[in-house]
Coordinates of C-alpha atoms in Angstrom, one line a residue:
Chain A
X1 CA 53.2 17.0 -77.9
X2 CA 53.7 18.2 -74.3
X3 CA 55.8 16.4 -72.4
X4 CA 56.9 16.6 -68.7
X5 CA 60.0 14.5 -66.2
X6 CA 59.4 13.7 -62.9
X7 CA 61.7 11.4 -60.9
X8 CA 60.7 8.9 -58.7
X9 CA 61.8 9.5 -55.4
X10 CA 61.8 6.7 -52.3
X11 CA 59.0 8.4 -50.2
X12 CA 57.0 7.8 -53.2
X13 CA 57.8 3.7 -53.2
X14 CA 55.5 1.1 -51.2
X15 CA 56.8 -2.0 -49.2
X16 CA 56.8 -3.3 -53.0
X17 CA 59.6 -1.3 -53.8
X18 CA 57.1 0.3 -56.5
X19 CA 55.6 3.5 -57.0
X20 CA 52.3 3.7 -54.3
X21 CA 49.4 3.5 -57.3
X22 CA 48.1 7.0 -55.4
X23 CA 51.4 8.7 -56.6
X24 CA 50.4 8.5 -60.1
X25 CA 47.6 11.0 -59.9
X26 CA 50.0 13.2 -58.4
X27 CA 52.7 13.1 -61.2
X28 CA 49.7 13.4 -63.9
X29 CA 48.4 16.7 -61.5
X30 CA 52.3 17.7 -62.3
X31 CA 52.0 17.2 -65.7
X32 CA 48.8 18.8 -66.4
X33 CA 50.1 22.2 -64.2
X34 CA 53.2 22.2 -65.8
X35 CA 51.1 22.2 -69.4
X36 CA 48.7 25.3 -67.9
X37 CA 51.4 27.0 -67.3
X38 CA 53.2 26.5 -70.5
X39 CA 49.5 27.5 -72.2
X40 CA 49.7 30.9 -70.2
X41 CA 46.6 29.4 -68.6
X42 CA 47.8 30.0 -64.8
X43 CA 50.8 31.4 -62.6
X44 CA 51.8 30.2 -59.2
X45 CA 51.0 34.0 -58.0
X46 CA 47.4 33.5 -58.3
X47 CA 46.6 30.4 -57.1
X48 CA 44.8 29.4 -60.5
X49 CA 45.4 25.8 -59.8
X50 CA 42.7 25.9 -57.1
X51 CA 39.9 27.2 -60.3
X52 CA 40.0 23.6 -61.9
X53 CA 38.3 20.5 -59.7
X54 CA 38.8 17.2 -60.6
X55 CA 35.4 15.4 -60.8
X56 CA 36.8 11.9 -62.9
X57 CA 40.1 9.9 -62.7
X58 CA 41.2 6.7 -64.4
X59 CA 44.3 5.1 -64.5
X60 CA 45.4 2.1 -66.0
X61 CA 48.5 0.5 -64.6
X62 CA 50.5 -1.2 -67.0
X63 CA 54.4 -2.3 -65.5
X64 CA 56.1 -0.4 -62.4
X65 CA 57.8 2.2 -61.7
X66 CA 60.9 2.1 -59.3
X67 CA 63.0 4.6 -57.3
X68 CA 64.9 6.9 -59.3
X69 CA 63.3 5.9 -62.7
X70 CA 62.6 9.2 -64.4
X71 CA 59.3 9.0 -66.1
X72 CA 58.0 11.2 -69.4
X73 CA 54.8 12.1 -69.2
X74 CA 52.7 13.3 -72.9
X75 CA 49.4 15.2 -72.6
X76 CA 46.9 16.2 -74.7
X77 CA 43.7 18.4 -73.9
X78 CA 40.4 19.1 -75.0
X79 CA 37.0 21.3 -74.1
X80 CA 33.8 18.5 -74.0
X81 CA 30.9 21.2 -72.9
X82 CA 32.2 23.1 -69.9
X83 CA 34.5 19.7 -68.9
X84 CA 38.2 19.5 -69.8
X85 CA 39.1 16.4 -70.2
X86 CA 43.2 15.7 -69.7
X87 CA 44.6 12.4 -70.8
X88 CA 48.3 10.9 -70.3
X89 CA 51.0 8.4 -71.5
X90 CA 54.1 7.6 -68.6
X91 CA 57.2 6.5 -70.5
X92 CA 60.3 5.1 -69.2
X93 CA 63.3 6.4 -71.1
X94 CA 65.8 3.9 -69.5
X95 CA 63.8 1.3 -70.0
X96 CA 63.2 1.6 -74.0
X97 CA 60.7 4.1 -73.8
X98 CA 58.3 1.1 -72.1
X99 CA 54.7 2.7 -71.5
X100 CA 53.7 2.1 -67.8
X101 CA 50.7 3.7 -67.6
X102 CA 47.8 5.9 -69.1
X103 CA 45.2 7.7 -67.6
X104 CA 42.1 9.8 -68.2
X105 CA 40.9 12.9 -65.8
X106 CA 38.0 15.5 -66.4
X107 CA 38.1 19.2 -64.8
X108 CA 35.3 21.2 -64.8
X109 CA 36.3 25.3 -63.5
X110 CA 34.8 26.7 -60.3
X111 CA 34.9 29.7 -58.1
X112 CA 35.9 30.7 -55.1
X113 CA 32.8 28.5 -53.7
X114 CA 33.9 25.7 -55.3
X115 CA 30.8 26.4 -57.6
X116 CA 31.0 25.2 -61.5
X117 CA 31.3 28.2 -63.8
X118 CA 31.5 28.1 -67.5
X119 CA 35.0 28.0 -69.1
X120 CA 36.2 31.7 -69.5
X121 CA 37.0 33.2 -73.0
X122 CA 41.2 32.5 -72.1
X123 CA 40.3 28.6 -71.6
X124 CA 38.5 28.6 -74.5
X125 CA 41.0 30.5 -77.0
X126 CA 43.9 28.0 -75.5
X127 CA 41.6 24.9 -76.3
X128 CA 40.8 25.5 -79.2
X129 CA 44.2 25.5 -80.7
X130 CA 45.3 22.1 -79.3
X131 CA 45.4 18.8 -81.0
X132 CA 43.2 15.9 -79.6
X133 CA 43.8 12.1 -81.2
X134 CA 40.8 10.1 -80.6
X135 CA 42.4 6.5 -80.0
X136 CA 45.8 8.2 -78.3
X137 CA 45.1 5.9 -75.5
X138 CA 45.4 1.8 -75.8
X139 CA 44.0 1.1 -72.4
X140 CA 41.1 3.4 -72.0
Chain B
X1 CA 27.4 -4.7 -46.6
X2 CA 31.2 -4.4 -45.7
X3 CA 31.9 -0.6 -44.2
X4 CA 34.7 1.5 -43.1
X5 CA 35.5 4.9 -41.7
X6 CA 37.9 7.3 -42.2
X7 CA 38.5 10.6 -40.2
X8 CA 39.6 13.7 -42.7
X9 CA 43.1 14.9 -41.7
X10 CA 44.6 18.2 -42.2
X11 CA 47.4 17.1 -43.8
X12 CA 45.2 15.4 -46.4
X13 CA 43.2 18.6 -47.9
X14 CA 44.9 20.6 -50.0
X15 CA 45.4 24.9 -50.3
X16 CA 41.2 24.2 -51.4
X17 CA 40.9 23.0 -48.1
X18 CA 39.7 19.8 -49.3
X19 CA 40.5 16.4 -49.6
X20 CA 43.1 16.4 -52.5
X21 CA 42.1 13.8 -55.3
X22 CA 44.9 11.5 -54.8
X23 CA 44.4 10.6 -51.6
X24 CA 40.6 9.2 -52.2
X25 CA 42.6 6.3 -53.2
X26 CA 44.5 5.8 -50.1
X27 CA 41.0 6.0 -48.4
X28 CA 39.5 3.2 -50.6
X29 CA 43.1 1.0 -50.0
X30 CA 42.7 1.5 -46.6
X31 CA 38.9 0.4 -47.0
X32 CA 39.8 -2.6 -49.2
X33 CA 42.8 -3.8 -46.7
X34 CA 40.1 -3.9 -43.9
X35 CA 37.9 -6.0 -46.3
X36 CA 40.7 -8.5 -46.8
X37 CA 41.3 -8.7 -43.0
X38 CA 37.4 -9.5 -42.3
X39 CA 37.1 -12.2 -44.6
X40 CA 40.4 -13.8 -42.9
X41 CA 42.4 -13.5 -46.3
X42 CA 45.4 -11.4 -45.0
X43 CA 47.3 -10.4 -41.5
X44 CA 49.4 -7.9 -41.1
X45 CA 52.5 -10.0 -40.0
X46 CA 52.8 -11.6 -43.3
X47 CA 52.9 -8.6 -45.3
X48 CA 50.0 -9.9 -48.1
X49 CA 49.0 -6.7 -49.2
X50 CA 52.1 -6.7 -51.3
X51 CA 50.3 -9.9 -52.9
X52 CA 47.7 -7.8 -55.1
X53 CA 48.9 -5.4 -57.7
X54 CA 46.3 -2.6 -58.9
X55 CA 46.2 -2.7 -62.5
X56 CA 43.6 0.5 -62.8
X57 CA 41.7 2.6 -60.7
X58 CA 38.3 4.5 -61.9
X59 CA 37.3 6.8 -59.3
X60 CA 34.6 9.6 -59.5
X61 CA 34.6 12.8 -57.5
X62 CA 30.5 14.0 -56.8
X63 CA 31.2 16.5 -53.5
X64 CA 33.9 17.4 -51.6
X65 CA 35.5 16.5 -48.3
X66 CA 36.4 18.6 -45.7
X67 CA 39.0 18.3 -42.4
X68 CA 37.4 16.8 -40.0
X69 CA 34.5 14.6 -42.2
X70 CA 34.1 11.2 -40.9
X71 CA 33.6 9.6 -44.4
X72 CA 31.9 6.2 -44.5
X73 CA 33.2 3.7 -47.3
X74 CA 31.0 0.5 -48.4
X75 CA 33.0 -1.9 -50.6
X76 CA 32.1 -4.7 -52.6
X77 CA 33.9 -7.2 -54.4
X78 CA 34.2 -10.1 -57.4
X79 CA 36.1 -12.1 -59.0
X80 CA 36.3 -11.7 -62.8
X81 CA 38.5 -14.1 -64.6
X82 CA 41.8 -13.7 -62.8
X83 CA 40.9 -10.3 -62.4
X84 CA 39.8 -9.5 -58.5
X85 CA 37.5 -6.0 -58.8
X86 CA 36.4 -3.5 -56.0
X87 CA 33.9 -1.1 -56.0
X88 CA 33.4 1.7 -53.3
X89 CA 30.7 4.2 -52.2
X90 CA 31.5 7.0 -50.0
X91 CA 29.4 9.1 -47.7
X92 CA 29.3 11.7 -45.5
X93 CA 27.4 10.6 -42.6
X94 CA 26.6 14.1 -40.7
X95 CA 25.6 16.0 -44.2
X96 CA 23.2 13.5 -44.1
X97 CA 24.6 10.6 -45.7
X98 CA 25.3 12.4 -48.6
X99 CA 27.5 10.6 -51.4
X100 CA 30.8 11.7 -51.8
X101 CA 32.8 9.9 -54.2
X102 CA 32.3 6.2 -56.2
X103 CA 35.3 4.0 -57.4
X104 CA 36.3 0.8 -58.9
X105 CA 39.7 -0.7 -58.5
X106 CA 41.0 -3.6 -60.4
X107 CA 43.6 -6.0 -58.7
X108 CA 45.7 -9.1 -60.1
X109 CA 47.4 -12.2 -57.7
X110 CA 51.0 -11.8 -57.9
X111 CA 54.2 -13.3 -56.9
X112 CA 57.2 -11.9 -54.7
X113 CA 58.9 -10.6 -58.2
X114 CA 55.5 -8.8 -59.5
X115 CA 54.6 -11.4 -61.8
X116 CA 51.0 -12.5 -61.6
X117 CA 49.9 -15.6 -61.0
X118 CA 46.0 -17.4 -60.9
X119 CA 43.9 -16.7 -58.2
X120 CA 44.6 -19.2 -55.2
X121 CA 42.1 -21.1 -53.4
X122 CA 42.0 -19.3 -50.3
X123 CA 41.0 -16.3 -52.6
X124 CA 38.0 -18.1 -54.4
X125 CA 36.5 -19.4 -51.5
X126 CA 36.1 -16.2 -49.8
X127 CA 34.9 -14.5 -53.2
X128 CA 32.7 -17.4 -54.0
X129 CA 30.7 -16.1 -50.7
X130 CA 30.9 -12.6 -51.8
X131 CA 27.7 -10.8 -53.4
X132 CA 27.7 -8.4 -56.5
X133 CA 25.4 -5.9 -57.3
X134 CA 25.9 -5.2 -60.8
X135 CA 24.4 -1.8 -61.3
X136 CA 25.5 -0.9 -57.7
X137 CA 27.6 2.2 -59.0
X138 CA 25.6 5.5 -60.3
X139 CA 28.5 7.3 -61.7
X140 CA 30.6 4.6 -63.5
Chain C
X1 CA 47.3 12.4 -19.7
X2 CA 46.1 13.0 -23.3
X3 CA 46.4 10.2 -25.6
X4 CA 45.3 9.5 -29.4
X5 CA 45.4 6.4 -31.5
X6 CA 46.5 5.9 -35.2
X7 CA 46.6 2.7 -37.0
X8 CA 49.6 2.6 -39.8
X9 CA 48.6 1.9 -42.7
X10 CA 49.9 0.5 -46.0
X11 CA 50.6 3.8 -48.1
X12 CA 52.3 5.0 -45.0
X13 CA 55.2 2.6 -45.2
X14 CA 57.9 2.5 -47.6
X15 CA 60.2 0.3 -49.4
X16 CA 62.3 -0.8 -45.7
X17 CA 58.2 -2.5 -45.1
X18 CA 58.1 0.5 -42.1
X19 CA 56.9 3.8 -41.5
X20 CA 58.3 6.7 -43.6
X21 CA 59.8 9.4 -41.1
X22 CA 58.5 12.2 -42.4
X23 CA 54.8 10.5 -41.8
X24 CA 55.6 10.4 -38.0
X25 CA 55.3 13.9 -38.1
X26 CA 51.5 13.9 -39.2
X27 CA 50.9 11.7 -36.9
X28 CA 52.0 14.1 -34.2
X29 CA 49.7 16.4 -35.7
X30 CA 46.7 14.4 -35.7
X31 CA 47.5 13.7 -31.9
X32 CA 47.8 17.5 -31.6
X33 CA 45.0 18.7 -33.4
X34 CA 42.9 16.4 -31.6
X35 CA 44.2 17.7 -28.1
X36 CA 42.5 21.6 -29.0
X37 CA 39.7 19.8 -30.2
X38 CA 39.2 18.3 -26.6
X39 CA 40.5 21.4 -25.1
X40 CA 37.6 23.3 -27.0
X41 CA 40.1 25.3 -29.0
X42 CA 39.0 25.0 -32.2
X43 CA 36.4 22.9 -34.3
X44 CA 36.6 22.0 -37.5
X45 CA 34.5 24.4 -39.4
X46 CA 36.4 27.2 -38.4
X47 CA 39.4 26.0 -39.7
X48 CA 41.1 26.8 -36.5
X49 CA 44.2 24.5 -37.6
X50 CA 45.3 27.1 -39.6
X51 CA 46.0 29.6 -37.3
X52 CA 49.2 27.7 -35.3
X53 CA 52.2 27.6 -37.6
X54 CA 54.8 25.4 -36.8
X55 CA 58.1 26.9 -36.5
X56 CA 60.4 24.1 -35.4
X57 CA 60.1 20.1 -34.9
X58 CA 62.7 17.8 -33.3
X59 CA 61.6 13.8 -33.7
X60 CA 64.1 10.8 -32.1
X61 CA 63.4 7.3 -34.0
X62 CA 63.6 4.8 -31.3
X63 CA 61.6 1.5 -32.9
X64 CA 60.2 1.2 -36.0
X65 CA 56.7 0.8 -37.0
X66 CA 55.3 -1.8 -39.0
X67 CA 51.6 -1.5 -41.2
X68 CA 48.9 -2.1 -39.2
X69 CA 50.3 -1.5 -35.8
X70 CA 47.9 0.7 -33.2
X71 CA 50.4 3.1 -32.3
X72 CA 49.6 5.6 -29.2
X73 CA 50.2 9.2 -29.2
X74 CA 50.2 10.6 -25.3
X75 CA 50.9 14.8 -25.8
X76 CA 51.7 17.5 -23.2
X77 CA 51.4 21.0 -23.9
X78 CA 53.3 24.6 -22.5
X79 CA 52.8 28.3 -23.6
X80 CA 56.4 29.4 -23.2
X81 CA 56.3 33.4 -24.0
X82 CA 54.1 33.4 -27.4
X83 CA 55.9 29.8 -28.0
X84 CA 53.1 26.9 -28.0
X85 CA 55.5 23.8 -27.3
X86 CA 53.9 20.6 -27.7
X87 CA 55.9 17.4 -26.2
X88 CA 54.6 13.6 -27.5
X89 CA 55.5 10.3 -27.1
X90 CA 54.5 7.1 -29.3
X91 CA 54.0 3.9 -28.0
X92 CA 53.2 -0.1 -29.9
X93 CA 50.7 -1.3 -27.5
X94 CA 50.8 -4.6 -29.1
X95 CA 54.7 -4.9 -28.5
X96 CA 54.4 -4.2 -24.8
X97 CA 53.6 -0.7 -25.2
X98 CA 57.3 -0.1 -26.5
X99 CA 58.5 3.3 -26.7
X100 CA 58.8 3.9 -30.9
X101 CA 59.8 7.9 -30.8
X102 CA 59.3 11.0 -29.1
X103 CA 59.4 14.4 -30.3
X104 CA 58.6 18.2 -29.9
X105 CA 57.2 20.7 -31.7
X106 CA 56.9 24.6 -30.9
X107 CA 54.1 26.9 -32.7
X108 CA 52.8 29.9 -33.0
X109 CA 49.5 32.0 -33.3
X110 CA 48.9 33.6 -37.1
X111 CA 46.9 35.6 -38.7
X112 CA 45.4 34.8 -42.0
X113 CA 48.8 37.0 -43.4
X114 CA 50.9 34.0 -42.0
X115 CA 51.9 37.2 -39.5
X116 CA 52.6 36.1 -35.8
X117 CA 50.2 37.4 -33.1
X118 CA 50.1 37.4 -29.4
X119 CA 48.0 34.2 -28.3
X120 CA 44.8 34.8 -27.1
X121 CA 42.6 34.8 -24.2
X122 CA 41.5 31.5 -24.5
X123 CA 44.4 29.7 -25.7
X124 CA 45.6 31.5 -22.3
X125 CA 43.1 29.8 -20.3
X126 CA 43.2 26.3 -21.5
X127 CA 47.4 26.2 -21.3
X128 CA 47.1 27.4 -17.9
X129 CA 45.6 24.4 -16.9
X130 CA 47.8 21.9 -18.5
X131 CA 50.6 20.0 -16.4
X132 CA 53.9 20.1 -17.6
X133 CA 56.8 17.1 -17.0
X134 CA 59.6 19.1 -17.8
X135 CA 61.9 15.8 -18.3
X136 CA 59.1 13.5 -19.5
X137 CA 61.2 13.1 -23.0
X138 CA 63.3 10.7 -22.5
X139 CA 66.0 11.2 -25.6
X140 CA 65.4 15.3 -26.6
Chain D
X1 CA 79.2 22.7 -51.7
X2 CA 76.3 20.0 -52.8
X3 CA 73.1 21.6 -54.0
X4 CA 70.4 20.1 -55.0
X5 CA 66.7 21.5 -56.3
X6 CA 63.2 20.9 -55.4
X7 CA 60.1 22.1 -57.4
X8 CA 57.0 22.4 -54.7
X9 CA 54.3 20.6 -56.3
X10 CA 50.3 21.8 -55.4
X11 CA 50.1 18.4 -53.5
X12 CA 53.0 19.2 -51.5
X13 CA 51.0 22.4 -50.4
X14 CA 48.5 22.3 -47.5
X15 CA 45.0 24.6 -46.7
X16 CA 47.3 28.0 -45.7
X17 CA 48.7 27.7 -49.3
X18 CA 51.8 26.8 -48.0
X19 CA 54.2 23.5 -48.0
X20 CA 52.9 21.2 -45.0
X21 CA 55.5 20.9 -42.5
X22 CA 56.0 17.0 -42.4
X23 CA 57.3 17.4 -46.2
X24 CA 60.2 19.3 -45.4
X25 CA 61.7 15.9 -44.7
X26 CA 61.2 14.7 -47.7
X27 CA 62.6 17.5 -49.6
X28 CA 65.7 16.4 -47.3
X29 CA 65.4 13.2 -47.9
X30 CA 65.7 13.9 -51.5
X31 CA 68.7 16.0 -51.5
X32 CA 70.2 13.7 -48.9
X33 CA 70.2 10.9 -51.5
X34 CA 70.8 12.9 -54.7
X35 CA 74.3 13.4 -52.1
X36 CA 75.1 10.2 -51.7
X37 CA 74.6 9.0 -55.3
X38 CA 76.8 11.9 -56.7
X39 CA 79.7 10.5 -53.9
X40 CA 79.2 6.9 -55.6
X41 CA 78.0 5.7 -52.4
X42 CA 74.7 4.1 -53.7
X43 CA 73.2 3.8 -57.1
X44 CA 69.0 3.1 -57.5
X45 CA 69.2 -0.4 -58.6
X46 CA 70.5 -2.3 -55.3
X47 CA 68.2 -0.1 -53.6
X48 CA 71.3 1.3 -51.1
X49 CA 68.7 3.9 -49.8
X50 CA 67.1 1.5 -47.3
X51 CA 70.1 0.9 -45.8
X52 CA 70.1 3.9 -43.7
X53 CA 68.0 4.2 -41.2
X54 CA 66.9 7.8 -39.7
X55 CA 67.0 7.9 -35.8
X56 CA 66.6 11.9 -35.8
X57 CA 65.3 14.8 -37.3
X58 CA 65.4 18.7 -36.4
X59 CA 63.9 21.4 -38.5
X60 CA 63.8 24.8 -38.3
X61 CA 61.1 26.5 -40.2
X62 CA 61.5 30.0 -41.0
X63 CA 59.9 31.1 -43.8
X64 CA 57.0 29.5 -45.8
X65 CA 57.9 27.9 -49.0
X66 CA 54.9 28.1 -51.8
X67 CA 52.9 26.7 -54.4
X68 CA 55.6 26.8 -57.4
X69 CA 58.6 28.0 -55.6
X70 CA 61.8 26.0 -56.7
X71 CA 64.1 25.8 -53.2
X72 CA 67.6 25.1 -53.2
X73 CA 68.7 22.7 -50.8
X74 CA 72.7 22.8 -49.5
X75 CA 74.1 19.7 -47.9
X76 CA 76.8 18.8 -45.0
X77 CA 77.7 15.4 -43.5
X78 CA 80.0 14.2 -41.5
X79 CA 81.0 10.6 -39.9
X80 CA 80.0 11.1 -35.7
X81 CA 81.1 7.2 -34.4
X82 CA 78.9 4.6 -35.9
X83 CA 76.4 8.0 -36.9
X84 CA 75.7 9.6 -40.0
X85 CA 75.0 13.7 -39.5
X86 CA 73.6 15.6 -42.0
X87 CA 72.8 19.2 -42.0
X88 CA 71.2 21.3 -44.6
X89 CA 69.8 24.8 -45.6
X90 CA 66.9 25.8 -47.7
X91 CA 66.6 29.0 -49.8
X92 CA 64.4 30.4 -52.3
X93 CA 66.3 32.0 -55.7
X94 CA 63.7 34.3 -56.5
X95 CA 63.0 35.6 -53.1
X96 CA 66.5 36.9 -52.6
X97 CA 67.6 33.4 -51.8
X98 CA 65.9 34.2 -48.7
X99 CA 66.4 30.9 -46.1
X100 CA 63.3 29.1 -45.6
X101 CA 64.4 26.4 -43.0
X102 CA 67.4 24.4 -41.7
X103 CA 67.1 21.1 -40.4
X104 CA 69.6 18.3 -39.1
X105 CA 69.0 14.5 -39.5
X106 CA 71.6 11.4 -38.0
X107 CA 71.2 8.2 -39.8
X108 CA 72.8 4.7 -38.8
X109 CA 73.8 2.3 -41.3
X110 CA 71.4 -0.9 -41.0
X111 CA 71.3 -4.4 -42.6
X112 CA 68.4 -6.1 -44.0
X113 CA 66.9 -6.9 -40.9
X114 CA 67.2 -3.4 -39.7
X115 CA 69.8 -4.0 -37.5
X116 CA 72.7 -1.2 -36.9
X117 CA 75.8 -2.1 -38.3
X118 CA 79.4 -0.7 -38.4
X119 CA 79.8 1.9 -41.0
X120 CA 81.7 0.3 -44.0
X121 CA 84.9 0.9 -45.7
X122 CA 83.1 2.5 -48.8
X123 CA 81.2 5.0 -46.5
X124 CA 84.6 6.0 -44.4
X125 CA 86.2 6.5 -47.2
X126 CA 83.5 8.7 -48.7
X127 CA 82.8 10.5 -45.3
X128 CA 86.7 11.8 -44.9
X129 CA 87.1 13.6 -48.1
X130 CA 83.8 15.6 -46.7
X131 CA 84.6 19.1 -44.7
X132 CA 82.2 20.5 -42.1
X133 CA 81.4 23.7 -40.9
X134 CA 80.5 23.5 -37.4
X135 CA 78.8 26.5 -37.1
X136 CA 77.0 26.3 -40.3
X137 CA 73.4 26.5 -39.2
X138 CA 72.3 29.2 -37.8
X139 CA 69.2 28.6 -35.5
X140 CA 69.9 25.0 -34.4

């Protein structure tokens, strides 16, 4: 299964000493770039990040994460119609692997108008070939 | 019904030029936090927004937002067990009140070492007052 | 004198319960970007903000500032060859309109290449009608 | 000489496609403290990072950074009185390790009640073994 580091840094902490809940949608955009680009799906180059909108988010906060925790994050990805549908496990290693959160987001590809196109043959071809478990998530 | 408005900045839309999906939930804590200062259940000199934790955040993305959109949020809120839950509408008032974005956050009391503790009575009184529209949400 | 108002909020503060430095430099831009918008020198559909790159930024930390203070941006503007230099100072009305930081920041006109380009007519016109302090900064 | 690596993240990157401004800092920030735990001067769990406080910040911006580009930060500090000076270069490997910016932040040690306090024995200690190249940045 994919799987992608990020570490916490202090601008991304709160007045709780805890990772701002907003932060997490950015480490799961990480992830899920990082995987494209693993897929051949996109390069920086072209800007392919900006072809994918995000039109759903849910995120299910389950214990903290600090400054300087390095989280793992797993991925797995599917085709439902013309939506892609991402969802994620955070781990942290130092802490016994504990699961701090999970989260679901939906993509749907657009053009340059920010208009919703069908998924190309590319996005398809990738899709197709990956693994999707049905009750991955606990939370969701 | 509660409302608040937030001015678009640059720095908050993204090489789409639009409102990057991450920060919608800055937008809605910034929405909530006014909410909680209305209904007298927070000041700023005390530092009480560190008393809620979000446990999960559900948000839906319908149109963009541009730099420069005034976006209009309308909140409402319940107490569910221990459980406090928000929901949020967002509009663009000069594209004629067109509907942006819908969310639900979920919250729990806690203490000063993030463990949670029962609602206190401060808390229910003001929610007691609170109405709920159950099927206020389209999206979710 | 020009003068904008931003009110800190929560996600803007970090794990010290004040605001993160770097976020004092979007608030400078806000203050800024609201200044051509009075000036007439650009609106928001044009996208006019992305044709000023900033090329250098010197900020002095004076005060902190805590969530949920009004804070008050007063900005004075020079054309200094093709150099745009922008001058602000932030003030806690609240705290006896305390001095929290000052800063400058120096632009310049792009094309959509990111290219430098002479400024134009009217950018001309409106900085020759702005007064100037040369030693209104008090620590730069 | 330290170095330390930043990824730039599609968040991090603003409508011109480039890396906002304001988040220069934090890519400072980052190598700043990445310094000071590889000197032993703080580790993540007493949370050591609060207890400097930034009074200043220059930057120099000289080329953009983009969507994808990993940067390589260098790092200089030095002990000025009771002040902490740090300077610092950004490149970009695979453009030549052309330099993108230089910047220059001063820090004060602080307590918990952000109050400036003498530097301690640990830091001095730390802070002599450093050398310093005056005239190590070029454009500030």
């Amino acid at each position: 299964m994919f799987e992608y580091q990020h570490r916490v840094q202090f601008y991304e902490t709160d007045p709780m000493a805890i990772v701002h809940h907003s932060n997490y949608l950015r480490f799961y955009e990480e992830a899920r770039i990082h995987w494209a680009l693993q897929m051949g799906m996109m390069d920086f180059q072209s800007n392919d990040a900006s072809r994918f909108a995000v039109i759903g988010a849910d995120v299910r906060y389950l214990k903290p994460a600090f400054f300087g925790d390095v989280v793992d994050i797993q991925v797995q990805a599917r085709l439902l119609g013309s939506r892609i549908i991402f969802e994620y496990k955070m781990f942290c290693k130092k802490r016994n692997n504990q699961l701090l959160s999970e989260a679901r987001t939906e993509h749907v590809h657009i053009d340059s108008h920010l208009r919703p196109r069908r998924p190309d043959e590319k996005l398809k071809t990738v899709m197709e070939k990956q693994s999707w478990i049905e009750t991955w998530l606990l939370s969701l």
